[in-house]
Amino acid sequence: PITGTTPPMFITAAADDQIAPATFAQEVAAACEVAGAKSRLWIIPEGGHRAFTLGTKAKGAGWGAQFLHWMKTEKLDQPTTPP
């Protein structure tokens, strides 16, 4: 289950993915929001199940830059002190 203590999630999906439908990613993101867990949902219109393969020219191949931007925006790139 997703709770308020669930680690932050960067969630990606391609709208035309027939193997892992974008609706699943949307449901996970919605559950994070309800629970108060940090998340970022990035859905691209096309690319199918291989949309986020690094080293390609597909839009999703840029997920690394999107992820790092999100990490910095949310200040998740800062060291933390254990409780």
mmCIF file of N, CA and C in Angstrom, residues 5-61:
data_model
loop_
_atom_site.group_PDB
_atom_site.id
_atom_site.type_symbol
_atom_site.label_atom_id
_atom_site.label_comp_id
_atom_site.label_asym_id
_atom_site.label_seq_id
_atom_site.Cartn_x
_atom_site.Cartn_y
_atom_site.Cartn_z
ATOM 1 N N THR A 5 4.470 7.634 4.225
ATOM 2 C CA THR A 5 5.900 7.361 4.387
ATOM 3 C C THR A 5 6.501 6.628 3.181
ATOM 4 N N THR A 6 5.706 6.433 2.149
ATOM 5 C CA THR A 6 6.207 5.814 0.926
ATOM 6 C C THR A 6 7.268 6.733 0.323
ATOM 7 N N PRO A 7 8.405 6.190 -0.099
ATOM 8 C CA PRO A 7 9.441 7.038 -0.709
ATOM 9 C C PRO A 7 8.909 7.746 -1.957
ATOM 10 N N PRO A 8 9.482 8.897 -2.284
ATOM 11 C CA PRO A 8 9.055 9.629 -3.476
ATOM 12 C C PRO A 8 9.153 8.762 -4.733
ATOM 13 N N MET A 9 8.200 8.958 -5.645
ATOM 14 C CA MET A 9 8.155 8.177 -6.882
ATOM 15 C C MET A 9 8.129 9.087 -8.090
ATOM 16 N N PHE A 10 8.962 8.762 -9.080
ATOM 17 C CA PHE A 10 8.922 9.396 -10.395
ATOM 18 C C PHE A 10 8.285 8.363 -11.306
ATOM 19 N N ILE A 11 7.091 8.660 -11.802
ATOM 20 C CA ILE A 11 6.280 7.685 -12.530
ATOM 21 C C ILE A 11 6.170 8.131 -13.990
ATOM 22 N N THR A 12 6.490 7.217 -14.894
ATOM 23 C CA THR A 12 6.407 7.547 -16.317
ATOM 24 C C THR A 12 5.500 6.563 -17.033
ATOM 25 N N ALA A 13 4.943 7.021 -18.141
ATOM 26 C CA ALA A 13 4.109 6.150 -18.973
ATOM 27 C C ALA A 13 3.974 6.765 -20.357
ATOM 28 N N ALA A 14 3.730 5.908 -21.320
ATOM 29 C CA ALA A 14 3.384 6.359 -22.668
ATOM 30 C C ALA A 14 1.896 6.088 -22.850
ATOM 31 N N ALA A 15 1.175 7.080 -23.346
ATOM 32 C CA ALA A 15 -0.275 6.950 -23.491
ATOM 33 C C ALA A 15 -0.673 5.793 -24.401
ATOM 34 N N ASP A 16 0.213 5.416 -25.330
ATOM 35 C CA ASP A 16 -0.125 4.338 -26.251
ATOM 36 C C ASP A 16 0.487 2.981 -25.869
ATOM 37 N N ASP A 17 0.974 2.864 -24.659
ATOM 38 C CA ASP A 17 1.576 1.603 -24.211
ATOM 39 C C ASP A 17 0.476 0.559 -24.018
ATOM 40 N N GLN A 18 0.557 -0.536 -24.757
ATOM 41 C CA GLN A 18 -0.444 -1.597 -24.676
ATOM 42 C C GLN A 18 -0.081 -2.650 -23.620
ATOM 43 N N ILE A 19 1.161 -2.637 -23.132
ATOM 44 C CA ILE A 19 1.604 -3.621 -22.131
ATOM 45 C C ILE A 19 1.369 -3.100 -20.717
ATOM 46 N N ALA A 20 1.768 -1.867 -20.463
ATOM 47 C CA ALA A 20 1.565 -1.236 -19.155
ATOM 48 C C ALA A 20 0.784 0.058 -19.397
ATOM 49 N N PRO A 21 -0.535 -0.030 -19.397
ATOM 50 C CA PRO A 21 -1.363 1.137 -19.724
ATOM 51 C C PRO A 21 -1.085 2.346 -18.822
ATOM 52 N N ALA A 22 -1.159 3.521 -19.411
ATOM 53 C CA ALA A 22 -0.931 4.760 -18.674
ATOM 54 C C ALA A 22 -1.926 4.912 -17.520
ATOM 55 N N THR A 23 -3.074 4.286 -17.626
ATOM 56 C CA THR A 23 -4.053 4.385 -16.531
ATOM 57 C C THR A 23 -3.491 3.814 -15.235
ATOM 58 N N PHE A 24 -2.638 2.787 -15.338
ATOM 59 C CA PHE A 24 -2.019 2.235 -14.127
ATOM 60 C C PHE A 24 -1.118 3.291 -13.479
ATOM 61 N N ALA A 25 -0.308 3.966 -14.279
ATOM 62 C CA ALA A 25 0.568 5.016 -13.758
ATOM 63 C C ALA A 25 -0.257 6.138 -13.120
ATOM 64 N N GLN A 26 -1.376 6.482 -13.753
ATOM 65 C CA GLN A 26 -2.250 7.522 -13.211
ATOM 66 C C GLN A 26 -2.847 7.098 -11.868
ATOM 67 N N GLU A 27 -3.211 5.831 -11.747
ATOM 68 C CA GLU A 27 -3.764 5.327 -10.489
ATOM 69 C C GLU A 27 -2.721 5.351 -9.374
ATOM 70 N N VAL A 28 -1.489 4.998 -9.704
ATOM 71 C CA VAL A 28 -0.416 5.033 -8.700
ATOM 72 C C VAL A 28 -0.182 6.475 -8.250
ATOM 73 N N ALA A 29 -0.125 7.403 -9.202
ATOM 74 C CA ALA A 29 0.077 8.814 -8.866
ATOM 75 C C ALA A 29 -1.079 9.349 -8.007
ATOM 76 N N ALA A 30 -2.291 8.959 -8.338
ATOM 77 C CA ALA A 30 -3.460 9.396 -7.557
ATOM 78 C C ALA A 30 -3.392 8.845 -6.136
ATOM 79 N N ALA A 31 -2.971 7.592 -6.001
ATOM 80 C CA ALA A 31 -2.845 6.992 -4.667
ATOM 81 C C ALA A 31 -1.775 7.718 -3.857
ATOM 82 N N CYS A 32 -0.704 8.125 -4.515
ATOM 83 C CA CYS A 32 0.340 8.895 -3.830
ATOM 84 C C CYS A 32 -0.226 10.215 -3.318
ATOM 85 N N GLU A 33 -0.992 10.875 -4.168
ATOM 86 C CA GLU A 33 -1.568 12.161 -3.773
ATOM 87 C C GLU A 33 -2.500 12.004 -2.574
ATOM 88 N N VAL A 34 -3.357 11.012 -2.618
ATOM 89 C CA VAL A 34 -4.297 10.769 -1.512
ATOM 90 C C VAL A 34 -3.540 10.478 -0.210
ATOM 91 N N ALA A 35 -2.447 9.718 -0.312
ATOM 92 C CA ALA A 35 -1.685 9.328 0.878
ATOM 93 C C ALA A 35 -0.730 10.419 1.355
ATOM 94 N N GLY A 36 -0.504 11.432 0.527
ATOM 95 C CA GLY A 36 0.440 12.481 0.903
ATOM 96 C C GLY A 36 1.887 12.115 0.595
ATOM 97 N N ALA A 37 2.079 11.139 -0.285
ATOM 98 C CA ALA A 37 3.426 10.745 -0.700
ATOM 99 C C ALA A 37 3.829 11.579 -1.916
ATOM 100 N N LYS A 38 5.084 12.003 -1.960
ATOM 101 C CA LYS A 38 5.553 12.791 -3.094
ATOM 102 C C LYS A 38 5.641 11.920 -4.330
ATOM 103 N N SER A 39 5.186 12.497 -5.454
ATOM 104 C CA SER A 39 5.315 11.784 -6.720
ATOM 105 C C SER A 39 5.292 12.780 -7.859
ATOM 106 N N ARG A 40 5.780 12.324 -8.992
ATOM 107 C CA ARG A 40 5.723 13.106 -10.229
ATOM 108 C C ARG A 40 5.306 12.154 -11.321
ATOM 109 N N LEU A 41 4.260 12.494 -12.044
ATOM 110 C CA LEU A 41 3.761 11.675 -13.143
ATOM 111 C C LEU A 41 4.099 12.368 -14.456
ATOM 112 N N TRP A 42 4.786 11.653 -15.332
ATOM 113 C CA TRP A 42 5.137 12.181 -16.643
ATOM 114 C C TRP A 42 4.621 11.214 -17.692
ATOM 115 N N ILE A 43 3.599 11.631 -18.412
ATOM 116 C CA ILE A 43 3.027 10.803 -19.478
ATOM 117 C C ILE A 43 3.333 11.470 -20.812
ATOM 118 N N ILE A 44 3.894 10.680 -21.737
ATOM 119 C CA ILE A 44 4.137 11.175 -23.081
ATOM 120 C C ILE A 44 3.099 10.549 -24.001
ATOM 121 N N PRO A 45 2.770 11.193 -25.118
ATOM 122 C CA PRO A 45 1.682 10.708 -25.956
ATOM 123 C C PRO A 45 1.952 9.400 -26.685
ATOM 124 N N GLU A 46 3.197 9.164 -27.081
ATOM 125 C CA GLU A 46 3.453 7.949 -27.858
ATOM 126 C C GLU A 46 4.847 7.394 -27.599
ATOM 127 N N GLY A 47 5.020 6.167 -28.000
ATOM 128 C CA GLY A 47 6.310 5.508 -27.826
ATOM 129 C C GLY A 47 6.157 4.076 -27.359
ATOM 130 N N GLY A 48 4.957 3.742 -26.925
ATOM 131 C CA GLY A 48 4.696 2.379 -26.494
ATOM 132 C C GLY A 48 5.530 1.960 -25.292
ATOM 133 N N HIS A 49 5.716 0.661 -25.160
ATOM 134 C CA HIS A 49 6.390 0.125 -23.983
ATOM 135 C C HIS A 49 7.886 0.444 -23.968
ATOM 136 N N ARG A 50 8.439 0.791 -25.107
ATOM 137 C CA ARG A 50 9.869 1.126 -25.175
ATOM 138 C C ARG A 50 10.103 2.631 -25.199
ATOM 139 N N ALA A 51 9.123 3.395 -24.832
ATOM 140 C CA ALA A 51 9.189 4.852 -24.943
ATOM 141 C C ALA A 51 10.309 5.489 -24.136
ATOM 142 N N PHE A 52 10.744 4.841 -23.080
ATOM 143 C CA PHE A 52 11.715 5.453 -22.174
ATOM 144 C C PHE A 52 13.098 4.804 -22.260
ATOM 145 N N THR A 53 13.372 4.153 -23.381
ATOM 146 C CA THR A 53 14.651 3.495 -23.579
ATOM 147 C C THR A 53 15.743 4.542 -23.776
ATOM 148 N N LEU A 54 16.751 4.497 -22.921
ATOM 149 C CA LEU A 54 17.872 5.429 -23.027
ATOM 150 C C LEU A 54 18.643 5.176 -24.316
ATOM 151 N N GLY A 55 19.246 6.222 -24.843
ATOM 152 C CA GLY A 55 20.067 6.097 -26.035
ATOM 153 C C GLY A 55 19.296 6.157 -27.337
ATOM 154 N N THR A 56 17.990 6.395 -27.261
ATOM 155 C CA THR A 56 17.189 6.533 -28.476
ATOM 156 C C THR A 56 16.815 8.002 -28.654
ATOM 157 N N LYS A 57 16.169 8.319 -29.752
ATOM 158 C CA LYS A 57 15.735 9.691 -30.007
ATOM 159 C C LYS A 57 14.300 9.930 -29.554
ATOM 160 N N ALA A 58 13.717 8.929 -28.921
ATOM 161 C CA ALA A 58 12.338 9.049 -28.450
ATOM 162 C C ALA A 58 12.251 10.106 -27.351
ATOM 163 N N LYS A 59 11.130 10.789 -27.291
ATOM 164 C CA LYS A 59 10.925 11.823 -26.268
ATOM 165 C C LYS A 59 11.137 11.258 -24.865
ATOM 166 N N GLY A 60 10.669 10.057 -24.639
ATOM 167 C CA GLY A 60 10.789 9.441 -23.324
ATOM 168 C C GLY A 60 12.213 9.127 -22.917
ATOM 169 N N ALA A 61 13.135 9.065 -23.891
ATOM 170 C CA ALA A 61 14.530 8.784 -23.572
ATOM 171 C C ALA A 61 15.138 9.908 -22.733
#
